[in-house]
mmCIF file of C-alpha atoms in Angstrom:
data_model
loop_
_atom_site.group_PDB
_atom_site.id
_atom_site.type_symbol
_atom_site.label_atom_id
_atom_site.label_comp_id
_atom_site.label_asym_id
_atom_site.label_seq_id
_atom_site.Cartn_x
_atom_site.Cartn_y
_atom_site.Cartn_z
ATOM 1 C CA MET A 1 113.551 74.572 89.187
ATOM 2 C CA LYS A 2 116.907 76.327 89.103
ATOM 3 C CA SER A 3 117.284 79.934 90.261
ATOM 4 C CA VAL A 4 117.873 82.199 87.251
ATOM 5 C CA GLY A 5 119.331 85.673 87.323
ATOM 6 C CA ILE A 6 121.177 88.340 85.421
ATOM 7 C CA LEU A 7 124.891 87.611 84.992
ATOM 8 C CA GLY A 8 125.799 90.749 83.065
ATOM 9 C CA THR A 9 124.334 93.879 81.510
ATOM 10 C CA GLY A 10 125.298 96.110 78.590
ATOM 11 C CA ALA A 11 123.920 99.005 76.610
ATOM 12 C CA TYR A 12 124.570 100.966 73.463
ATOM 13 C CA LEU A 13 123.230 104.419 72.660
ATOM 14 C CA PRO A 14 123.776 105.960 69.225
ATOM 15 C CA GLU A 15 126.108 108.971 69.254
ATOM 16 C CA LYS A 16 123.779 111.531 67.719
ATOM 17 C CA VAL A 17 121.967 113.606 70.357
ATOM 18 C CA VAL A 18 118.750 115.387 69.375
ATOM 19 C CA THR A 19 117.759 118.060 71.885
ATOM 20 C CA ASN A 20 114.361 119.658 72.365
ATOM 21 C CA LYS A 21 115.853 122.789 70.775
ATOM 22 C CA ASP A 22 116.667 120.761 67.669
ATOM 23 C CA LEU A 23 113.023 119.643 67.499
ATOM 24 C CA GLU A 24 111.860 123.253 67.599
ATOM 25 C CA LYS A 25 113.216 123.503 64.050
ATOM 26 C CA LEU A 26 111.109 120.552 62.860
ATOM 27 C CA VAL A 27 107.750 121.020 64.555
ATOM 28 C CA ASP A 28 105.856 123.724 66.426
ATOM 29 C CA THR A 29 107.018 122.943 69.962
ATOM 30 C CA ASN A 30 109.458 124.252 72.566
ATOM 31 C CA ASP A 31 111.851 122.989 75.196
ATOM 32 C CA GLU A 32 109.788 124.161 78.152
ATOM 33 C CA TRP A 33 106.616 122.479 76.874
ATOM 34 C CA ILE A 34 108.383 119.169 76.225
ATOM 35 C CA VAL A 35 110.181 119.155 79.583
ATOM 36 C CA THR A 36 107.077 119.918 81.657
ATOM 37 C CA ARG A 37 104.821 117.479 79.758
ATOM 38 C CA THR A 38 107.304 114.617 79.420
ATOM 39 C CA GLY A 39 110.501 115.167 81.411
ATOM 40 C CA ILE A 40 112.507 114.510 78.232
ATOM 41 C CA ARG A 41 115.418 116.867 77.432
ATOM 42 C CA GLU A 42 117.181 114.976 74.673
ATOM 43 C CA ARG A 43 117.195 111.628 72.897
ATOM 44 C CA ARG A 44 119.564 109.615 70.710
ATOM 45 C CA VAL A 45 118.984 108.881 67.048
ATOM 46 C CA ALA A 46 120.729 106.127 65.106
ATOM 47 C CA ALA A 47 123.011 107.154 62.242
ATOM 48 C CA PRO A 48 121.668 106.604 58.700
ATOM 49 C CA ASP A 49 123.881 103.534 58.299
ATOM 50 C CA GLU A 50 122.996 102.091 61.722
ATOM 51 C CA ALA A 51 120.161 99.570 61.980
ATOM 52 C CA THR A 52 118.549 97.815 64.946
ATOM 53 C CA SER A 53 120.894 94.812 64.739
ATOM 54 C CA ASP A 54 123.945 97.112 64.873
ATOM 55 C CA LEU A 55 122.751 98.634 68.137
ATOM 56 C CA ALA A 56 121.827 95.194 69.460
ATOM 57 C CA VAL A 57 125.231 93.660 68.714
ATOM 58 C CA LYS A 58 127.096 96.414 70.559
ATOM 59 C CA ALA A 59 124.877 96.155 73.635
ATOM 60 C CA ALA A 60 125.155 92.347 73.566
ATOM 61 C CA GLN A 61 128.956 92.390 73.338
ATOM 62 C CA ARG A 62 129.120 94.600 76.424
ATOM 63 C CA ALA A 63 126.729 92.358 78.346
ATOM 64 C CA LEU A 64 128.749 89.248 77.441
ATOM 65 C CA GLU A 65 131.947 90.945 78.526
ATOM 66 C CA HIS A 66 130.375 92.033 81.818
ATOM 67 C CA ALA A 67 129.090 88.503 82.436
ATOM 68 C CA GLY A 68 132.400 86.907 81.474
ATOM 69 C CA ILE A 69 130.572 84.557 79.106
ATOM 70 C CA SER A 70 131.665 83.947 75.525
ATOM 71 C CA ALA A 71 129.272 84.130 72.573
ATOM 72 C CA GLU A 72 129.828 80.402 71.888
ATOM 73 C CA GLN A 73 128.378 79.555 75.296
ATOM 74 C CA ILE A 74 125.034 81.246 74.572
ATOM 75 C CA ASP A 75 122.149 78.794 74.050
ATOM 76 C CA LEU A 76 119.375 81.243 73.228
ATOM 77 C CA ILE A 77 119.122 84.774 71.826
ATOM 78 C CA ILE A 78 115.864 86.696 72.096
ATOM 79 C CA VAL A 79 115.656 90.133 70.507
ATOM 80 C CA ALA A 80 112.682 92.138 71.762
ATOM 81 C CA THR A 81 111.919 94.785 69.166
ATOM 82 C CA VAL A 82 109.181 96.381 67.065
ATOM 83 C CA THR A 83 111.709 97.852 64.632
ATOM 84 C CA PRO A 84 113.564 94.821 63.234
ATOM 85 C CA ASP A 85 116.098 95.351 60.440
ATOM 86 C CA MET A 86 113.507 93.821 58.093
ATOM 87 C CA PHE A 87 110.402 91.579 58.240
ATOM 88 C CA PHE A 88 112.574 88.479 58.110
ATOM 89 C CA PRO A 89 115.021 87.005 58.863
ATOM 90 C CA ALA A 90 114.668 87.732 62.552
ATOM 91 C CA THR A 91 117.025 90.360 63.925
ATOM 92 C CA ALA A 92 118.106 87.709 66.474
ATOM 93 C CA CYS A 93 119.612 85.710 63.591
ATOM 94 C CA LEU A 94 121.569 88.719 62.337
ATOM 95 C CA VAL A 95 122.820 89.328 65.877
ATOM 96 C CA GLN A 96 123.770 85.685 66.335
ATOM 97 C CA ASP A 97 125.884 85.756 63.199
ATOM 98 C CA ARG A 98 127.706 88.949 64.145
ATOM 99 C CA LEU A 99 128.387 87.724 67.684
ATOM 100 C CA GLY A 100 129.480 84.258 66.551
ATOM 101 C CA ALA A 101 126.970 82.612 68.888
ATOM 102 C CA SER A 102 126.830 79.563 66.643
ATOM 103 C CA LYS A 103 124.862 77.177 68.865
ATOM 104 C CA ALA A 104 122.174 79.629 69.966
ATOM 105 C CA ALA A 105 118.481 79.342 69.170
ATOM 106 C CA THR A 106 117.273 82.664 67.791
ATOM 107 C CA PHE A 107 113.998 84.515 67.643
ATOM 108 C CA ASP A 108 112.494 87.986 67.855
ATOM 109 C CA LEU A 109 109.728 88.862 70.256
ATOM 110 C CA SER A 110 107.138 91.556 69.647
ATOM 111 C CA ALA A 111 105.642 93.088 72.781
ATOM 112 C CA ALA A 112 106.525 96.742 72.151
ATOM 113 C CA CYS A 113 107.661 98.596 75.279
ATOM 114 C CA THR A 114 107.010 95.487 77.396
ATOM 115 C CA GLY A 115 109.208 93.428 75.062
ATOM 116 C CA PHE A 116 112.244 93.224 77.312
ATOM 117 C CA LEU A 117 110.136 91.936 80.213
ATOM 118 C CA TYR A 118 108.446 89.355 77.993
ATOM 119 C CA GLY A 119 111.908 88.415 76.707
ATOM 120 C CA VAL A 120 113.614 87.856 80.046
ATOM 121 C CA SER A 121 110.553 86.060 81.394
ATOM 122 C CA THR A 122 110.581 83.685 78.411
ATOM 123 C CA ALA A 123 114.325 83.062 78.427
ATOM 124 C CA ALA A 124 114.373 82.467 82.183
ATOM 125 C CA GLN A 125 111.954 79.526 81.843
ATOM 126 C CA PHE A 126 114.389 77.633 79.594
ATOM 127 C CA ILE A 127 117.160 78.089 82.138
ATOM 128 C CA ALA A 128 114.985 77.314 85.189
ATOM 129 C CA THR A 129 113.981 73.985 83.630
ATOM 130 C CA GLY A 130 117.542 73.121 82.679
ATOM 131 C CA VAL A 131 116.853 73.108 78.920
ATOM 132 C CA TYR A 132 119.431 75.863 78.385
ATOM 133 C CA LYS A 133 122.182 77.321 80.517
ATOM 134 C CA TYR A 134 122.867 80.812 79.151
ATOM 135 C CA ALA A 135 120.580 83.207 77.292
ATOM 136 C CA LEU A 136 121.040 86.637 75.820
ATOM 137 C CA VAL A 137 118.048 88.953 75.877
ATOM 138 C CA ILE A 138 118.267 92.250 74.013
ATOM 139 C CA GLY A 139 115.729 95.066 74.178
ATOM 140 C CA VAL A 140 116.384 97.276 71.164
ATOM 141 C CA ASP A 141 114.489 99.735 69.033
ATOM 142 C CA CYS A 142 115.132 102.362 66.393
ATOM 143 C CA LEU A 143 111.854 104.180 66.764
ATOM 144 C CA SER A 144 113.276 107.188 64.927
ATOM 145 C CA ARG A 145 112.740 105.135 61.768
ATOM 146 C CA ILE A 146 108.989 104.801 62.268
ATOM 147 C CA LEU A 147 108.147 108.264 63.576
ATOM 148 C CA ASP A 148 106.219 110.930 61.745
ATOM 149 C CA TRP A 149 108.650 113.822 62.144
ATOM 150 C CA THR A 150 105.861 116.280 61.323
ATOM 151 C CA ASP A 151 103.661 115.078 64.233
ATOM 152 C CA ARG A 152 104.611 117.066 67.312
ATOM 153 C CA SER A 153 102.520 114.868 69.609
ATOM 154 C CA THR A 154 104.650 111.772 68.975
ATOM 155 C CA CYS A 155 108.051 112.650 67.471
ATOM 156 C CA ILE A 156 109.211 114.391 70.646
ATOM 157 C CA LEU A 157 108.699 111.297 72.807
ATOM 158 C CA PHE A 158 110.978 108.627 71.429
ATOM 159 C CA GLY A 159 114.630 107.752 71.022
ATOM 160 C CA ASP A 160 116.852 104.915 69.797
ATOM 161 C CA GLY A 161 118.915 102.553 71.920
ATOM 162 C CA ALA A 162 119.746 99.008 72.947
ATOM 163 C CA GLY A 163 120.128 97.225 76.268
ATOM 164 C CA ALA A 164 121.136 93.611 76.813
ATOM 165 C CA VAL A 165 121.401 91.100 79.623
ATOM 166 C CA VAL A 166 122.968 87.663 79.916
ATOM 167 C CA LEU A 167 120.802 85.277 81.928
ATOM 168 C CA GLY A 168 122.062 82.145 83.622
ATOM 169 C CA PRO A 169 121.885 80.055 86.773
ATOM 170 C CA VAL A 170 122.493 81.928 90.031
ATOM 171 C CA GLU A 171 122.773 81.102 93.709
ATOM 172 C CA GLU A 172 119.613 79.502 95.150
ATOM 173 C CA GLY A 173 117.077 82.123 96.230
ATOM 174 C CA TYR A 174 118.521 84.899 94.052
ATOM 175 C CA GLY A 175 117.506 86.135 90.617
ATOM 176 C CA PHE A 176 113.939 86.257 89.281
ATOM 177 C CA ARG A 177 111.356 85.735 92.022
ATOM 178 C CA SER A 178 108.141 86.271 90.067
ATOM 179 C CA TYR A 179 106.735 87.132 86.662
ATOM 180 C CA GLU A 180 103.565 89.010 85.856
ATOM 181 C CA LEU A 181 102.850 89.310 82.131
ATOM 182 C CA ARG A 182 99.606 90.672 80.768
ATOM 183 C CA GLY A 183 97.969 91.679 77.492
ATOM 184 C CA ASP A 184 94.745 93.319 76.344
ATOM 185 C CA GLY A 185 94.288 93.422 72.587
ATOM 186 C CA SER A 186 91.078 95.460 72.907
ATOM 187 C CA GLY A 187 93.415 98.444 73.329
ATOM 188 C CA GLY A 188 95.385 97.616 70.199
ATOM 189 C CA ASP A 189 94.277 100.731 68.351
ATOM 190 C CA LEU A 190 95.543 103.111 71.028
ATOM 191 C CA LEU A 191 99.154 102.820 69.926
ATOM 192 C CA LYS A 192 100.158 101.348 66.596
ATOM 193 C CA VAL A 193 101.775 101.612 63.179
ATOM 194 C CA PRO A 194 98.755 101.136 60.906
ATOM 195 C CA ALA A 195 100.344 100.129 57.584
ATOM 196 C CA GLY A 196 103.107 97.935 56.270
ATOM 197 C CA GLY A 197 101.742 94.577 57.440
ATOM 198 C CA SER A 198 99.325 92.117 55.846
ATOM 199 C CA ARG A 199 96.281 94.199 56.809
ATOM 200 C CA MET A 200 97.441 97.256 54.911
ATOM 201 C CA PRO A 201 100.502 96.527 52.769
ATOM 202 C CA ALA A 202 102.682 99.398 51.655
ATOM 203 C CA THR A 203 101.319 101.355 48.700
ATOM 204 C CA GLU A 204 102.012 104.797 47.355
ATOM 205 C CA GLU A 205 98.853 105.894 49.147
ATOM 206 C CA THR A 206 99.850 104.521 52.590
ATOM 207 C CA VAL A 207 103.160 106.317 52.321
ATOM 208 C CA LYS A 208 101.481 109.575 51.314
ATOM 209 C CA GLN A 209 99.077 109.330 54.238
ATOM 210 C CA ARG A 210 101.940 108.679 56.646
ATOM 211 C CA LEU A 211 100.450 105.387 57.800
ATOM 212 C CA HIS A 212 103.845 103.773 58.328
ATOM 213 C CA SER A 213 104.567 105.717 61.478
ATOM 214 C CA VAL A 214 103.521 105.593 65.116
ATOM 215 C CA VAL A 215 100.029 106.870 65.955
ATOM 216 C CA MET A 216 98.927 107.169 69.551
ATOM 217 C CA GLU A 217 95.896 108.134 71.622
ATOM 218 C CA GLY A 218 97.991 109.916 74.213
ATOM 219 C CA ARG A 219 95.442 110.418 76.963
ATOM 220 C CA GLU A 220 94.089 106.876 76.930
ATOM 221 C CA VAL A 221 97.610 105.449 76.923
ATOM 222 C CA PHE A 222 98.539 107.742 79.822
ATOM 223 C CA LYS A 223 95.635 106.462 81.923
ATOM 224 C CA PHE A 224 96.407 102.867 81.075
ATOM 225 C CA ALA A 225 100.089 103.292 81.900
ATOM 226 C CA VAL A 226 99.546 104.956 85.270
ATOM 227 C CA ARG A 227 97.094 102.249 86.333
ATOM 228 C CA VAL A 228 99.064 99.198 85.219
ATOM 229 C CA LEU A 229 102.397 100.474 86.482
ATOM 230 C CA SER A 230 101.095 100.196 90.024
ATOM 231 C CA THR A 231 98.866 97.115 89.582
ATOM 232 C CA ALA A 232 101.543 95.061 87.783
ATOM 233 C CA THR A 233 104.143 95.960 90.386
ATOM 234 C CA GLU A 234 101.751 94.997 93.188
ATOM 235 C CA GLU A 235 100.861 91.719 91.486
ATOM 236 C CA ALA A 236 104.496 90.746 90.881
ATOM 237 C CA LEU A 237 105.366 91.560 94.494
ATOM 238 C CA LYS A 238 102.435 89.489 95.746
ATOM 239 C CA LYS A 239 103.532 86.510 93.661
ATOM 240 C CA ALA A 240 107.020 86.839 95.157
ATOM 241 C CA GLY A 241 105.572 86.985 98.669
ATOM 242 C CA LEU A 242 106.796 90.562 99.123
ATOM 243 C CA THR A 243 105.305 94.001 99.712
ATOM 244 C CA LYS A 244 106.241 97.466 98.463
ATOM 245 C CA GLU A 245 108.248 98.019 101.661
ATOM 246 C CA ASN A 246 110.689 95.386 100.360
ATOM 247 C CA ILE A 247 111.501 97.301 97.152
ATOM 248 C CA ASP A 248 115.030 98.687 96.965
ATOM 249 C CA PHE A 249 114.704 99.876 93.354
ATOM 250 C CA LEU A 250 111.890 100.186 90.847
ATOM 251 C CA ILE A 251 112.916 100.396 87.213
ATOM 252 C CA PRO A 252 109.816 101.381 85.262
ATOM 253 C CA HIS A 253 109.494 101.686 81.514
ATOM 254 C CA GLN A 254 110.597 105.221 80.651
ATOM 255 C CA ALA A 255 107.736 106.687 78.636
ATOM 256 C CA ASN A 256 106.996 109.936 80.401
ATOM 257 C CA ILE A 257 108.031 111.345 83.774
ATOM 258 C CA ARG A 258 104.434 112.355 84.434
ATOM 259 C CA ILE A 259 103.321 108.708 84.122
ATOM 260 C CA ILE A 260 106.052 107.611 86.512
ATOM 261 C CA GLU A 261 105.273 110.382 89.009
ATOM 262 C CA ALA A 262 101.527 109.748 88.945
ATOM 263 C CA ALA A 263 102.004 105.987 89.333
ATOM 264 C CA VAL A 264 104.586 106.267 92.104
ATOM 265 C CA LYS A 265 102.314 108.646 93.986
ATOM 266 C CA ARG A 266 99.413 106.215 93.702
ATOM 267 C CA PHE A 267 101.589 103.341 94.690
ATOM 268 C CA GLY A 268 103.203 105.210 97.561
ATOM 269 C CA LEU A 269 106.888 104.628 96.897
ATOM 270 C CA ASP A 270 109.866 106.830 97.824
ATOM 271 C CA GLU A 271 110.893 108.471 94.539
ATOM 272 C CA ASN A 272 114.589 107.974 95.349
ATOM 273 C CA LYS A 273 113.977 104.277 94.765
ATOM 274 C CA VAL A 274 112.794 104.900 91.214
ATOM 275 C CA ILE A 275 115.426 104.823 88.487
ATOM 276 C CA VAL A 276 114.834 107.366 85.735
ATOM 277 C CA ASN A 277 116.827 108.037 82.568
ATOM 278 C CA LEU A 278 114.209 109.353 80.160
ATOM 279 C CA ASP A 279 115.493 112.917 80.521
ATOM 280 C CA ARG A 280 118.481 111.887 78.393
ATOM 281 C CA TYR A 281 117.052 109.171 76.144
ATOM 282 C CA GLY A 282 113.279 109.596 75.834
ATOM 283 C CA ASN A 283 111.158 106.508 75.365
ATOM 284 C CA MET A 284 113.320 103.796 73.766
ATOM 285 C CA SER A 285 110.546 101.181 73.787
ATOM 286 C CA SER A 286 111.959 97.760 74.715
ATOM 287 C CA ALA A 287 115.424 99.265 75.311
ATOM 288 C CA SER A 288 114.355 101.629 78.097
ATOM 289 C CA ILE A 289 114.366 99.141 80.991
ATOM 290 C CA PRO A 290 117.636 97.318 80.171
ATOM 291 C CA VAL A 291 119.454 100.610 79.476
ATOM 292 C CA ALA A 292 118.272 101.987 82.839
ATOM 293 C CA LEU A 293 119.252 98.733 84.544
ATOM 294 C CA ASN A 294 122.701 98.844 82.959
ATOM 295 C CA GLU A 295 123.205 102.421 84.125
ATOM 296 C CA ALA A 296 122.248 101.492 87.677
ATOM 297 C CA VAL A 297 124.785 98.654 87.546
ATOM 298 C CA GLU A 298 127.519 100.913 86.151
ATOM 299 C CA GLN A 299 126.847 103.513 88.829
ATOM 300 C CA GLY A 300 127.181 100.833 91.511
ATOM 301 C CA ARG A 301 123.689 101.491 92.831
ATOM 302 C CA LEU A 302 122.602 97.848 92.989
ATOM 303 C CA LYS A 303 123.924 95.697 95.820
ATOM 304 C CA LYS A 304 123.757 91.940 96.152
ATOM 305 C CA GLY A 305 120.470 90.973 97.779
ATOM 306 C CA ASP A 306 118.609 94.129 96.693
ATOM 307 C CA THR A 307 115.007 93.625 95.647
ATOM 308 C CA ILE A 308 114.453 95.170 92.225
ATOM 309 C CA VAL A 309 111.182 95.457 90.347
ATOM 310 C CA LEU A 310 111.204 95.896 86.579
ATOM 311 C CA CYS A 311 107.879 97.135 85.269
ATOM 312 C CA GLY A 312 106.813 97.780 81.687
ATOM 313 C CA PHE A 313 103.765 98.794 79.663
ATOM 314 C CA GLY A 314 103.166 99.500 76.017
ATOM 315 C CA ALA A 315 101.423 98.863 72.730
ATOM 316 C CA GLY A 316 99.330 95.741 72.424
ATOM 317 C CA LEU A 317 98.298 96.618 74.976
ATOM 318 C CA THR A 318 100.909 94.703 76.920
ATOM 319 C CA TRP A 319 102.251 95.173 80.423
ATOM 320 C CA GLY A 320 104.050 93.311 83.133
ATOM 321 C CA ALA A 321 106.510 93.265 85.980
ATOM 322 C CA THR A 322 109.123 90.983 87.450
ATOM 323 C CA VAL A 323 110.771 90.900 90.856
ATOM 324 C CA LEU A 324 114.502 90.235 91.035
ATOM 325 C CA LYS A 325 116.752 89.573 93.970
ATOM 326 C CA TRP A 326 119.989 91.034 92.674
ATOM 327 C CA SER A 327 122.694 88.352 92.541
ATOM 328 C CA LEU A 328 125.792 90.280 91.469
ATOM 329 C CA GLU A 329 128.309 91.762 93.915
ATOM 330 C CA MET B 1 74.809 115.880 98.396
ATOM 331 C CA ALA B 2 75.890 118.782 96.197
ATOM 332 C CA GLU B 3 78.218 120.163 98.797
ATOM 333 C CA ASN B 4 79.533 116.754 99.588
ATOM 334 C CA THR B 5 80.569 116.081 95.974
ATOM 335 C CA PHE B 6 82.043 119.547 95.659
ATOM 336 C CA GLU B 7 84.093 119.102 98.842
ATOM 337 C CA ARG B 8 85.455 115.778 97.648
ATOM 338 C CA VAL B 9 86.312 117.185 94.224
ATOM 339 C CA LYS B 10 87.881 120.233 95.816
ATOM 340 C CA LYS B 11 90.044 118.132 98.126
ATOM 341 C CA ILE B 12 91.452 116.172 95.173
ATOM 342 C CA ILE B 13 92.122 119.339 93.171
ATOM 343 C CA VAL B 14 93.823 121.130 96.071
ATOM 344 C CA GLU B 15 95.992 118.127 96.778
ATOM 345 C CA HIS B 16 96.908 117.449 93.187
ATOM 346 C CA LEU B 17 97.432 120.955 91.827
ATOM 347 C CA ASP B 18 98.797 122.352 95.077
ATOM 348 C CA VAL B 19 96.461 125.376 94.945
ATOM 349 C CA ASP B 20 94.845 127.513 97.660
ATOM 350 C CA PRO B 21 91.477 125.937 98.631
ATOM 351 C CA ALA B 22 89.872 129.395 98.360
ATOM 352 C CA GLU B 23 90.647 129.444 94.637
ATOM 353 C CA VAL B 24 88.722 126.247 93.997
ATOM 354 C CA THR B 25 85.249 127.632 93.370
ATOM 355 C CA LEU B 26 82.505 126.195 91.170
ATOM 356 C CA GLU B 27 83.244 128.884 88.577
ATOM 357 C CA ALA B 28 87.023 128.335 88.483
ATOM 358 C CA SER B 29 88.408 127.020 85.195
ATOM 359 C CA VAL B 30 90.613 124.004 85.869
ATOM 360 C CA LYS B 31 93.108 125.003 83.202
ATOM 361 C CA ASP B 32 92.970 128.810 83.111
ATOM 362 C CA ASP B 33 92.404 129.611 86.801
ATOM 363 C CA LEU B 34 93.936 126.639 88.564
ATOM 364 C CA GLY B 35 96.878 126.159 86.184
ATOM 365 C CA ALA B 36 96.316 122.531 85.208
ATOM 366 C CA ASP B 37 97.900 121.357 81.976
ATOM 367 C CA SER B 38 96.453 118.592 79.782
ATOM 368 C CA LEU B 39 98.172 115.796 81.698
ATOM 369 C CA ASP B 40 97.068 117.223 85.062
ATOM 370 C CA VAL B 41 93.517 117.030 83.742
ATOM 371 C CA VAL B 42 93.955 113.357 82.778
ATOM 372 C CA ASP B 43 95.438 112.614 86.187
ATOM 373 C CA LEU B 44 92.597 114.459 87.942
ATOM 374 C CA ILE B 45 89.990 112.607 85.882
ATOM 375 C CA MET B 46 91.565 109.309 86.958
ATOM 376 C CA GLN B 47 91.382 110.341 90.589
ATOM 377 C CA PHE B 48 87.727 111.338 90.243
ATOM 378 C CA GLU B 49 87.057 107.977 88.593
ATOM 379 C CA ASP B 50 88.640 106.180 91.530
ATOM 380 C CA GLU B 51 87.056 108.389 94.190
ATOM 381 C CA PHE B 52 83.523 108.180 92.784
ATOM 382 C CA GLY B 53 83.715 104.728 91.197
ATOM 383 C CA LEU B 54 82.744 105.812 87.700
ATOM 384 C CA GLU B 55 84.250 106.075 84.256
ATOM 385 C CA ILE B 56 84.677 109.367 82.447
ATOM 386 C CA SER B 57 85.231 108.886 78.724
ATOM 387 C CA ASP B 58 87.746 110.938 76.795
ATOM 388 C CA GLU B 59 84.964 112.639 74.883
ATOM 389 C CA GLU B 60 83.169 113.675 78.059
ATOM 390 C CA ALA B 61 86.406 114.741 79.698
ATOM 391 C CA GLU B 62 87.009 117.172 76.863
ATOM 392 C CA LYS B 63 83.785 119.056 77.660
ATOM 393 C CA ILE B 64 84.865 119.696 81.235
ATOM 394 C CA SER B 65 86.144 123.212 81.789
ATOM 395 C CA THR B 66 85.207 124.426 85.286
ATOM 396 C CA VAL B 67 85.094 122.797 88.710
ATOM 397 C CA GLY B 68 81.310 123.158 88.512
ATOM 398 C CA ASP B 69 81.280 121.099 85.280
ATOM 399 C CA ILE B 70 83.047 118.285 87.105
ATOM 400 C CA VAL B 71 80.676 118.375 90.076
ATOM 401 C CA SER B 72 77.528 118.373 87.957
ATOM 402 C CA TYR B 73 78.895 115.659 85.688
ATOM 403 C CA ILE B 74 79.649 113.393 88.656
ATOM 404 C CA GLU B 75 76.279 114.043 90.284
ATOM 405 C CA GLN B 76 74.441 113.376 87.047
ATOM 406 C CA LYS B 77 76.336 110.092 86.630
ATOM 407 C CA GLN B 78 75.568 109.014 90.161
ATOM 408 C CA GLN B 79 71.793 109.473 89.863
#
């Protein structure tokens, strides 16, 4: 098996900033309440003429540029999203066309907030086995499009964004060291968009009842997230033959600062090793981890040889973690 | 037994909410007197679940108001 790692990262955040103050005009809430309960201060919202593929293409172009790989060299494109441009064709196909990645295989992957982790884990297998050489994995969501903007318990939590990575062969011993991917469909009702699929197709009634937007059992999801954030990280470390003392950086899914704080406390990790960006972007679903990773790269925080854990959790329920030995200078 | 459960519950509350141990009485309201918000309560419930090896459903958690409620709930569950 070849060693597989990240050759480049990129991100794109829509220009429009929506602050907590702005939300006070839409729902009965306030800045202080949102900040203490979630840690979120503002989030980005895609422009009316911007769709998921538009965000994805911009993030992908930056990742390709950073990696020094051309679109024509890409063998596989995976777009992890729950807000595709449309049911079909896959958003990955739209992205392929815009990038000019003519030889790439293309598919979307649906694992909600864990989507980016599922995506990189899947793409890495093709490269490790030598089937493909370069893959582009994009975590992207426009959750603003599926929020109920009259529901103060959910609309304050999410934002739009895209993060991308180029995967390819790296020096022996570097790159991905372990994968831990999990699912538990018995928790499927805790976080979902009820209508619009084959179970409950769109009707006038489903629209009236606001069944096309995100509904969440906040407390149950909170408990689930705190527990799996630490167990998945532990499991991935164990598989890599490492312990928490080896972690240089933990990049968790950015759902809520209180989840991260509670999990880190349980796990017993120095909070300076935890990368957080949800104060500025909210929960961007599958985009949260790659956007945070890209920021850490841009800020020069990651050094070659650092041990990095990416850990995600979300609707499905799905969760997982992967351990990376950082391969870039 | 009663005191034992109370002491264990108290220790978790003091540690988590960073409150004066003297304030954590059986009559104290977790939210109103000890200043816990809704997420603190969820976090506390999880720690009680771990400490006492039991599961507290969302429905049951909603009925909990005072420290005494927590102690009697746990003791009842353990019988």
